[in-house]
Coordinates of C-alpha atoms and ligand atoms in Angstrom, one line a residue:
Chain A
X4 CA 178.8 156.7 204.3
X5 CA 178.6 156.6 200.0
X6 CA 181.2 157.5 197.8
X7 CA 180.8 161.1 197.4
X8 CA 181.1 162.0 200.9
X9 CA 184.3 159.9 200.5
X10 CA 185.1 161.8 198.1
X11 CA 185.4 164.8 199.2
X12 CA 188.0 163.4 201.5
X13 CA 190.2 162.3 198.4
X14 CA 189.4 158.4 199.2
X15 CA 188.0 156.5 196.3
X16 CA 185.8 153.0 196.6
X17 CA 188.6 150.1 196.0
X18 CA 187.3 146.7 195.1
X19 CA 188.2 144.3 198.0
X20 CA 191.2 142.7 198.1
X21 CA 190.3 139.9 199.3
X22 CA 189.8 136.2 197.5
X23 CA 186.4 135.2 198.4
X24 CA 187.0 131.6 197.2
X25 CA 183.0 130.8 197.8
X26 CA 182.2 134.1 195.6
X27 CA 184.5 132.9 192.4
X28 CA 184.5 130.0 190.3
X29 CA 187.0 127.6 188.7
X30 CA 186.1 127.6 185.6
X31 CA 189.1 129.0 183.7
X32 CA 191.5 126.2 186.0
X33 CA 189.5 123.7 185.1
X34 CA 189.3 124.5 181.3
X35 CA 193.2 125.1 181.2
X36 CA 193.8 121.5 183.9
X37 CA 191.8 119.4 181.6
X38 CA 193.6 120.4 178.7
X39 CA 197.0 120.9 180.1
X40 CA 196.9 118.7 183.0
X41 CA 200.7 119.4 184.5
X42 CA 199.3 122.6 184.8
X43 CA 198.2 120.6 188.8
X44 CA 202.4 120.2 189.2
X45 CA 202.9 123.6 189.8
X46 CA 204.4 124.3 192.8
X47 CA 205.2 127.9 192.7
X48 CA 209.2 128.0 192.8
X49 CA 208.8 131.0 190.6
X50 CA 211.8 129.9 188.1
X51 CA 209.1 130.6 185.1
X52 CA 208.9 134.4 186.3
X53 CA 212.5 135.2 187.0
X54 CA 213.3 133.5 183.7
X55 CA 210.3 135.4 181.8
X56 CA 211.8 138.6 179.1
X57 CA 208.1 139.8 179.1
X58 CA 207.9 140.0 182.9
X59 CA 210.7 142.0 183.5
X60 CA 209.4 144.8 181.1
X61 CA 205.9 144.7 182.3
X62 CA 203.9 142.9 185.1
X63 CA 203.3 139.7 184.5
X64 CA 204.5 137.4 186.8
X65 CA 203.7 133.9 185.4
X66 CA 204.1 132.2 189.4
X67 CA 201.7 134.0 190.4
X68 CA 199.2 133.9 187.6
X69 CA 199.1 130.4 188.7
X70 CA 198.3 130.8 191.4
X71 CA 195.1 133.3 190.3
X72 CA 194.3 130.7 188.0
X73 CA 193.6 128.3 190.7
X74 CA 191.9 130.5 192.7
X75 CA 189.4 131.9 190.3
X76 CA 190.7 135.4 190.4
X77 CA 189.9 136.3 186.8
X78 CA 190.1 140.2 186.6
X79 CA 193.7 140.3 187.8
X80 CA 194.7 137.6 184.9
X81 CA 193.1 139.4 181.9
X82 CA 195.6 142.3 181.2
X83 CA 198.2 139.7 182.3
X84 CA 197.8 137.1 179.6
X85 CA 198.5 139.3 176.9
X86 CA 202.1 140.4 177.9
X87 CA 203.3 137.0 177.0
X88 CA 205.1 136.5 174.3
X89 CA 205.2 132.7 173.8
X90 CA 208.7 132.6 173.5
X91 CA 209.0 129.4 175.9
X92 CA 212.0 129.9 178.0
X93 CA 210.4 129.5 181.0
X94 CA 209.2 126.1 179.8
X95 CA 213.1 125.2 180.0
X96 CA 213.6 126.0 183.5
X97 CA 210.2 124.3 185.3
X98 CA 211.7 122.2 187.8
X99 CA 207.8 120.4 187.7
X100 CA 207.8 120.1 183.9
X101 CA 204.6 122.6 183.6
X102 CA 203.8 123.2 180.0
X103 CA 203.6 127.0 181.2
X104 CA 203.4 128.1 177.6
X105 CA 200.2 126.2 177.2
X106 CA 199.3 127.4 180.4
X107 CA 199.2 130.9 179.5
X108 CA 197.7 130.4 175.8
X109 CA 194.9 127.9 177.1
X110 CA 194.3 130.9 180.1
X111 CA 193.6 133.5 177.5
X112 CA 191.4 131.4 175.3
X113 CA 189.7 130.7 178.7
X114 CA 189.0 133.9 179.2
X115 CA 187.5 134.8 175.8
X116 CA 185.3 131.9 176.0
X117 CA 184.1 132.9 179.8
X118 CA 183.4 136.5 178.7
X119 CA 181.1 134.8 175.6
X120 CA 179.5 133.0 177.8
X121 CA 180.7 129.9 176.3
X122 CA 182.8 128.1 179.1
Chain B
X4 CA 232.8 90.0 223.7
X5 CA 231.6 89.3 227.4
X6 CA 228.4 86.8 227.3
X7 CA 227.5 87.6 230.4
X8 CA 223.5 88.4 230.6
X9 CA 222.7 91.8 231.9
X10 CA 219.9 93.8 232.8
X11 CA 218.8 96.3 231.2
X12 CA 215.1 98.9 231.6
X13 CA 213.4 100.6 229.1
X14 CA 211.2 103.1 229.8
X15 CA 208.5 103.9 227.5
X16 CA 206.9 100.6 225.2
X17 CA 206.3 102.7 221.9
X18 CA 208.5 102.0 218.9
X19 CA 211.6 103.1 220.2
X20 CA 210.9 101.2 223.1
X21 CA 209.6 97.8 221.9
X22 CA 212.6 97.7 219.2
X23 CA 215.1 98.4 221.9
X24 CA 214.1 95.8 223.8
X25 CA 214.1 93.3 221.6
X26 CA 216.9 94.2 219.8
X27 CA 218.6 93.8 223.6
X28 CA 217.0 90.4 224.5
X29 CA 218.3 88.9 220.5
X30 CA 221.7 89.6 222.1
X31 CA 220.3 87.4 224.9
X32 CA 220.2 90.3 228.1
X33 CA 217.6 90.2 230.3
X34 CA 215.3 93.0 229.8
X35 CA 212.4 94.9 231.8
X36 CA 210.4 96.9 229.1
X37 CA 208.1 99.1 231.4
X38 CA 205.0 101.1 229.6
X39 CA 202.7 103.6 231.2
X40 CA 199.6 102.4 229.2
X41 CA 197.7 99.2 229.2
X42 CA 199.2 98.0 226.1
X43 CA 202.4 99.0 224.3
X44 CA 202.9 100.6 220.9
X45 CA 202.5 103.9 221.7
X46 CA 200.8 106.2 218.9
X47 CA 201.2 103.7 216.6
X48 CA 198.0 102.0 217.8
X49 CA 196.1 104.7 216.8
X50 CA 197.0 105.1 213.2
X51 CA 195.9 103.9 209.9
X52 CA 198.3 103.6 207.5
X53 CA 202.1 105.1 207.1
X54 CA 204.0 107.4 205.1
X55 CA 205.0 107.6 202.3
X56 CA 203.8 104.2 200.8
X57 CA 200.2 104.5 202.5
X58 CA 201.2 100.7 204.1
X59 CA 198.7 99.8 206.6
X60 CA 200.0 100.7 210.1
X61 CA 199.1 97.3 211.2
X62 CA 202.3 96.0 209.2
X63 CA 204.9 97.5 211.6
X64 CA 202.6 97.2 215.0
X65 CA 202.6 93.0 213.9
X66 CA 206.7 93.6 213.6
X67 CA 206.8 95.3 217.1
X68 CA 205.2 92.2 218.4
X69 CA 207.5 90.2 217.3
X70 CA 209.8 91.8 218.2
X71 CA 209.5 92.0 221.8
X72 CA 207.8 88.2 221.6
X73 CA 210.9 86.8 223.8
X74 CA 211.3 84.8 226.8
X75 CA 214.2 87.5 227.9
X76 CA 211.9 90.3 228.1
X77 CA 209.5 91.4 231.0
X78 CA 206.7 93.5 230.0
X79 CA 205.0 95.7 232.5
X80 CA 202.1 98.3 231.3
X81 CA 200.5 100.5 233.3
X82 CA 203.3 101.7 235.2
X83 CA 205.5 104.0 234.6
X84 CA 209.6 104.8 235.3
X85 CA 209.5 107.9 237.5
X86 CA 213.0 108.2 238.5
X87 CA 216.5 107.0 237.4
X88 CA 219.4 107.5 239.6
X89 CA 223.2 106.1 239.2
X90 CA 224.0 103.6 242.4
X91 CA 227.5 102.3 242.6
X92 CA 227.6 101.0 239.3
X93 CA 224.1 100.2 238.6
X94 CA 221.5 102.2 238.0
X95 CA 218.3 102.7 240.8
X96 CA 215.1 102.7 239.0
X97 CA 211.9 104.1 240.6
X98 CA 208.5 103.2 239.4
X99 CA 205.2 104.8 239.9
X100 CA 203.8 102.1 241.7
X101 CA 206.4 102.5 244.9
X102 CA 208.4 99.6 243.3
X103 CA 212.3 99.8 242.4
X104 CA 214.4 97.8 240.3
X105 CA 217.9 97.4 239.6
X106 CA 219.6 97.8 236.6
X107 CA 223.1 97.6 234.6
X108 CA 222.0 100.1 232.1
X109 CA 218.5 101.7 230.9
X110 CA 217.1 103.1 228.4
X111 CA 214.9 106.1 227.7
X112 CA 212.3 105.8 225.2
X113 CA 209.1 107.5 226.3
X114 CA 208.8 109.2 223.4
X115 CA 206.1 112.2 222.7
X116 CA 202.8 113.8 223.2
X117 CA 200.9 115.4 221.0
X118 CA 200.1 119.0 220.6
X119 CA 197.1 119.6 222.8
X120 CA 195.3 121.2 219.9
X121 CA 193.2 123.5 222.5
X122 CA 195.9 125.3 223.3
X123 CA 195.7 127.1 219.9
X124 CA 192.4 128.5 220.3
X125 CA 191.6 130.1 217.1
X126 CA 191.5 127.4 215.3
X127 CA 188.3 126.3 217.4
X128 CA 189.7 122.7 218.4
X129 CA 186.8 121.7 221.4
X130 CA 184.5 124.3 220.5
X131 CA 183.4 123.4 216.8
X132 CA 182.3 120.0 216.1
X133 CA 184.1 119.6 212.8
X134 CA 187.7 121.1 213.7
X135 CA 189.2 117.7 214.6
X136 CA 192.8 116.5 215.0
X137 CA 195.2 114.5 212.5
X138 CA 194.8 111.7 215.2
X139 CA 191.2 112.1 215.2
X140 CA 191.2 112.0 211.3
X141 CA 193.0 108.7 211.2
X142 CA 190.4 107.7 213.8
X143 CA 187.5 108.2 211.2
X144 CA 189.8 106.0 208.4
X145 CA 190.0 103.3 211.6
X146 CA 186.1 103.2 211.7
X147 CA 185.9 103.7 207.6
X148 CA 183.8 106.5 207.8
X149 CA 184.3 110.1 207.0
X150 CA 181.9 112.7 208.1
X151 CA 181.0 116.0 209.6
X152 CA 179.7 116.0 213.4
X153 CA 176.0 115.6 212.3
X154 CA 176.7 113.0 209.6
X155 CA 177.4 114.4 206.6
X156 CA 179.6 113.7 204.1
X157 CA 181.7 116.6 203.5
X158 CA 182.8 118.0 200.4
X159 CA 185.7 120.4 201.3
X160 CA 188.3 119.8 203.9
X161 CA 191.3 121.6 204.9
X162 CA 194.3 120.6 206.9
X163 CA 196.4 122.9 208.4
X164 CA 200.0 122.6 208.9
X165 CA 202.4 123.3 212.1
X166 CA 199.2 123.4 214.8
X167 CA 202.0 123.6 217.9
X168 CA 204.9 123.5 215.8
X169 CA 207.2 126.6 214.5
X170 CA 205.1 128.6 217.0
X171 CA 206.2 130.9 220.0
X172 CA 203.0 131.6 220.9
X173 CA 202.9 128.3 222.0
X174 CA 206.1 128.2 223.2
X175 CA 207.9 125.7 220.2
X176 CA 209.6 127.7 218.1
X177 CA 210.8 123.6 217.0
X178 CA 209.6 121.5 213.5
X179 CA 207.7 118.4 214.8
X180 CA 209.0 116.9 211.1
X181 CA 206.7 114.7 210.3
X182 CA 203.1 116.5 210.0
X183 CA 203.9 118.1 206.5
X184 CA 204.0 114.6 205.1
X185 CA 201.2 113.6 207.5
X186 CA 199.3 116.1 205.8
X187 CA 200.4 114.8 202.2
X188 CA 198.6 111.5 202.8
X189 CA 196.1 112.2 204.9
X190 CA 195.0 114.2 202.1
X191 CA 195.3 111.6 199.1
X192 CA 193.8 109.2 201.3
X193 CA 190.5 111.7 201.4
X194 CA 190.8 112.0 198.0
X195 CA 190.9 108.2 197.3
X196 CA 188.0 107.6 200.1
X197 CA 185.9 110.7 198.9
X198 CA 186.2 111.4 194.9
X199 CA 184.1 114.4 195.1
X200 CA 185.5 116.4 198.2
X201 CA 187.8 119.2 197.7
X202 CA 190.9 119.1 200.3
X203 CA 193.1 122.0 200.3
X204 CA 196.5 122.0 203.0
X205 CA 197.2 125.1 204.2
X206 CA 201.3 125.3 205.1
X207 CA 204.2 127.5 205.6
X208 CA 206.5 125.2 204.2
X209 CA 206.2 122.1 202.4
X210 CA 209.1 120.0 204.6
X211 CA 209.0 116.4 202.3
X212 CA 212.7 115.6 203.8
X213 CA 212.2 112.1 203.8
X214 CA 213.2 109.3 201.3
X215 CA 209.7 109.2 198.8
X216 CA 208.2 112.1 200.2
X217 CA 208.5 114.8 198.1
X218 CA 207.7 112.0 195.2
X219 CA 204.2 111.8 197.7
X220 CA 203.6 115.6 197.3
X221 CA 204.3 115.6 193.7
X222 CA 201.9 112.2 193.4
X223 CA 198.8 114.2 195.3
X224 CA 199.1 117.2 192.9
X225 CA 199.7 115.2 189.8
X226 CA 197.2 112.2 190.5
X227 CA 194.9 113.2 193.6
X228 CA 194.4 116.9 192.3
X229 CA 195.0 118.2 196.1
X230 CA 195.4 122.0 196.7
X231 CA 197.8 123.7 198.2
X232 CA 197.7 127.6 199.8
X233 CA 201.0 128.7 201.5
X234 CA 199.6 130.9 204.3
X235 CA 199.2 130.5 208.1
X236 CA 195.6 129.8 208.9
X237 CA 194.5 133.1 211.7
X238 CA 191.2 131.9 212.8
X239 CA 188.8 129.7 212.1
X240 CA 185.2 130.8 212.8
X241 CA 181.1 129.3 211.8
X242 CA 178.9 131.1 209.7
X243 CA 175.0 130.8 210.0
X244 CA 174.6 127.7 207.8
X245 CA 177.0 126.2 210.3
X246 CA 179.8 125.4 207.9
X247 CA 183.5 126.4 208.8
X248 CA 185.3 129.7 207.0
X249 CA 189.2 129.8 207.6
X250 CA 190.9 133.2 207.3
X251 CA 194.5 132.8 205.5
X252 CA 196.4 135.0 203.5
X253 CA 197.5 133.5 200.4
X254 CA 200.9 134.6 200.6
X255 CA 201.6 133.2 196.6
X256 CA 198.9 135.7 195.3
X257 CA 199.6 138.4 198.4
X258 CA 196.4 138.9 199.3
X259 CA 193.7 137.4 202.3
X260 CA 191.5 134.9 201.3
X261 CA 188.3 133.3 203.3
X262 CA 187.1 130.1 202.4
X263 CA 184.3 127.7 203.4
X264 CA 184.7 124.2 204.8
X265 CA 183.1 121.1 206.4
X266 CA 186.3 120.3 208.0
X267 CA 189.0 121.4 209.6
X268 CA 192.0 119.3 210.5
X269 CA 194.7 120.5 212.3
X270 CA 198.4 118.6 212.1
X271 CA 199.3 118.7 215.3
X272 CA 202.9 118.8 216.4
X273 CA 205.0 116.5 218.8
X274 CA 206.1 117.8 222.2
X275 CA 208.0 116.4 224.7
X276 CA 205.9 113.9 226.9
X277 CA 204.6 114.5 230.2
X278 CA 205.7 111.2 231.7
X279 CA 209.4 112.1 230.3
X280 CA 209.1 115.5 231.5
X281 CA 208.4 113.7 234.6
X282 CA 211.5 111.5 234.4
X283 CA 213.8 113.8 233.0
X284 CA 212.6 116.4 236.0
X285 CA 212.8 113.8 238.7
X286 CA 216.4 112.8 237.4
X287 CA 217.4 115.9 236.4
X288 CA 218.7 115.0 233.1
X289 CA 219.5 118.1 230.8
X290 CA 216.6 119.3 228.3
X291 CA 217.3 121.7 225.3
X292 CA 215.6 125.0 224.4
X293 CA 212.6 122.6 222.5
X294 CA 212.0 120.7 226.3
X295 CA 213.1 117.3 224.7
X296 CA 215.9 115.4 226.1
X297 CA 219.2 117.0 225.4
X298 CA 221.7 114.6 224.0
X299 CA 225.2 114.3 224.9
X300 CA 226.4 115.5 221.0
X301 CA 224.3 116.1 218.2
X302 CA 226.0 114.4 215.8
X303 CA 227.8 112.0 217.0
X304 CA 226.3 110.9 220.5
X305 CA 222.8 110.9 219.9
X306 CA 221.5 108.5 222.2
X307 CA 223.3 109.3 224.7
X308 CA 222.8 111.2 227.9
X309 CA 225.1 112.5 231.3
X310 CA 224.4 109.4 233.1
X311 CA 226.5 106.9 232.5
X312 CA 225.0 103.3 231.5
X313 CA 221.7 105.8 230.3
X314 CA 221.0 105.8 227.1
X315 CA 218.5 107.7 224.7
X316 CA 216.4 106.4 222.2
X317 CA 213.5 108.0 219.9
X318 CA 211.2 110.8 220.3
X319 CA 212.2 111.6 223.5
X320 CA 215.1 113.5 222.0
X321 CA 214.0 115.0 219.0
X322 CA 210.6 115.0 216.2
X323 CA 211.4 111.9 214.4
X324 CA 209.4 109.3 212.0
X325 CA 209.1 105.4 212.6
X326 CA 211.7 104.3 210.3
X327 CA 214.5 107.1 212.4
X328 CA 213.1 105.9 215.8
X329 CA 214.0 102.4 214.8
X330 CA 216.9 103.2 214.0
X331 CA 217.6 105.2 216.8
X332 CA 216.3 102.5 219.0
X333 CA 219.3 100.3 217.5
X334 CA 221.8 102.7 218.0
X335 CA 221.0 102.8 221.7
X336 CA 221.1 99.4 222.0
X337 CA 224.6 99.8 220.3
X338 CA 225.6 102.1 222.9
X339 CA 224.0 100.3 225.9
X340 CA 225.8 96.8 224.9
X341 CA 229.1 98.7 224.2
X342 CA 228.8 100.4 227.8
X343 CA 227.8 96.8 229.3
X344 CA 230.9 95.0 227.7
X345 CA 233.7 97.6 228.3
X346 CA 232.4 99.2 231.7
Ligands
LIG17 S1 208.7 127.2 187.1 FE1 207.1 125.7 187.0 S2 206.7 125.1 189.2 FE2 207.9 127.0 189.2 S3 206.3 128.6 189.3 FE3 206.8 128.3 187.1 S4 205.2 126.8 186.4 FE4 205.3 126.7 188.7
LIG18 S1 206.7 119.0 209.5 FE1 205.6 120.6 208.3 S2 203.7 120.8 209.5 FE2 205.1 119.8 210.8 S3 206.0 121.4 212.0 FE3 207.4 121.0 210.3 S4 206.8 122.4 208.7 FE4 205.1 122.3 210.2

């Protein structure tokens, strides 16, 4: 069946949810690990995200961006990594001392440079 | 303090066992330390190196040695202690062989078995080649050679957590305790031995309760770069090029994810041991709802059983690592000479 007979029943063609870790690559973790290598201490407590201003006005959940990072899951991080506003406070609560602020900066930058081609 | 030399059994010749024993014969009683295998040590013989310092397991095994290296104690080995029954005051003591002994006190100490890894049949233990066990893992580090069933070297490896632990399907809803930290250097140790191979642990929990441990997990992120995915493995299956995918849901991102790998190996759990089942059956000593041996409080009488002049010691009560079997061991010999010098 294609997507207009789908159609017709009001369905519409979602992308899979499913990480395909053999179908993505780790580029953008290993850009942001090289460069901010406690980025590897993370161990996704989540204190960063219930500390974060930004995230509780818009979605973006720095834990979990982590965790995309490190999976190679690129197209959920891209709208994410602009809602930060680098003010650092999560950087005080990191039980794991992860320079989240980097982090997030080094992500975005990551992401420029993969869509020119350039990482 | 009465000097009088007594005699004293213990069943099962792993660690709990061996220290027991030679704790009792230091304090110069006679003891009959009877082991079902050929050769005592119990799982220790088949491992590598130890947790959380990576020693090599060969350090503690040479202790155990020693330890039972005295002219008071009487090693058997291949036999085991079927029955234990109270007898006036001493204890009857019924070995597989048709032979009995008699005893002033006795110890229990025959410790675990591991998760039969089969029994979880998803994960394709016995029917692929290169789903293999945490024992069979320290196996390949014994022989110094890592690789897939046809030779290989493989490049990503994936250990999963709680294989028979934390599970009613398989009937333990208990934590076997130490596999999480198993896991921990199992995997630095592939890291170390293979730069180039990826090893991810897949776990419900990371349960580093021990003294180092969570410093371990820390030091495998920080320095050996090993991943971690919290999830419960499903299945495993083998696609045409004959490498291994896992199905998991990455519960951090909250979504499935499928993943190839050239090995799989699964932490199995401890359960109580057939040959104690045995004993425990035959005697009819209590059990708790996790099958081991149930103690007689516990917090505060943890080696110590119904029968009087019986005493507990090790695995064969509860999940525990090396250094709390030792020291349970000790405190069963506390117990036993306590009973022997105020019964
Ligand atoms: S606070 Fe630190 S360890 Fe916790 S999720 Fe955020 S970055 Fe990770
Ligand atoms: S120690 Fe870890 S792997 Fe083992 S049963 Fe407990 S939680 Fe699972």
């Amino acid at each position: 069946m294609n997507g207009s007979a789908g159609n017709k029943f009001g369905f519409t063609v979602n992308r899979s949810r499913l990480i395909d870790y053999d179908a993505s690559d780790r580029l953008v973790r290993d850009y942001v690990t090289l460069r901010e290598p406690s980025f590897r201490l993370c161990f996704a407590c989540g204190g960063c995200t219930a500390t974060c201003t930004a995230g509780q006005h818009a979605p973006f959940n720095l834990r979990r961006m982590n965790t995309f990072i490190r999976r190679g899951e690129i197209e959920p991080l891209r709208e994410e990594v602009t809602r930060c506003m680098l003010c650092g406070k999560c950087l005080l609560v990191c039980p794991r001392g992860v320079n989240t602020r980097n982090v997030v900066s080094l992500a975005a930058e990551a992401i420029k440079k993969l869509d020119r081609n350039e990482l | 303090m009465s000097t009088v030399t007594k005699h004293v059994v213990v069943a099962g010749g792993g660690v709990a066992g061996m220290e027991a024993a030679g704790a009792l014969a230091e304090l110069g009683h006679r003891v009959t330390l009877i082991e079902k295998e050929q050769k005592p040590g119990g799982h220790l013989k088949q491992w590598h190196a130890l947790f959380p310092d990576r020693r090599p397991a060969d350090d503690v095994r040479k202790y155990l040695s020693r330890r039972i290296d005295n002219r008071n104690i009487k090693l058997f080995t291949g036999i085991s202690v079927e029955k234990v029954r109270k007898q006036g005051h001493d204890l009857h003591i019924e070995l597989s062989d048709g032979s009995a002994l008699t005893a002033d006190a006795a110890i229990i100490a025959t410790g675990f078995d591991l998760f039969d890894a089969r029994r979880k049949e998803e994960y394709g233990y016995g029917i692929y080649d290169n789903v293999i066990t945490s024992a069979g893992l320290e196996d390949m580090f014994n022989a110094g050679r890592i690789t897939t069933a046809d030779g290989r070297t493989p490049s990503r490896i994936g250990l999963v957590h709680c294989v028979g632990s934390r599970d009613e399907k398989v009937d333990n809803n208990h934590c076997s305790k130490v596999c999480c930290v198993t896991a921990v250097k199992q995997a630095i140790e592939v890291r170390q031995k293979l730069p180039s191979c990826e090893v991810f642990c897949f776990y419900m929990d990371m349960r580093m309760y021990g003294p180092y441990y969570e410093e371990l997990y820390r030091e495998s992120q920080e320095v050996h770069n090993v991943n971690y995915i919290r999830g419960k493995v499903s299945e495993a299956s083998v696609n045409i090029n004959n490498r291994l995918v896992v199905k998991v849901e990455d519960t951090l991102a909250g979504r499935p994810l499928r993943m190839e790998l050239d090995m799989l190996v699964l932490m199995v759990g401890m359960e109580m041991s057939q040959a104690g089942t045995r004993l425990a059956e035959a005697s009819a000593l209590g059990r708790g709802i996790n099958r081991f041996l149930e103690t007689g409080d516990h917090h505060y009488g943890n080696n110590l059983g119904h029968v009087k002049g019986l005493f507990y010691a090790g695995t064969c009560t509860a999940p525990m690592n090396i250094t709390d079997t030792i020291s349970h061991a000790r405190a069963a010999v506390t117990e036993t000479v306590r009973y022997l010098t105020t019964r």
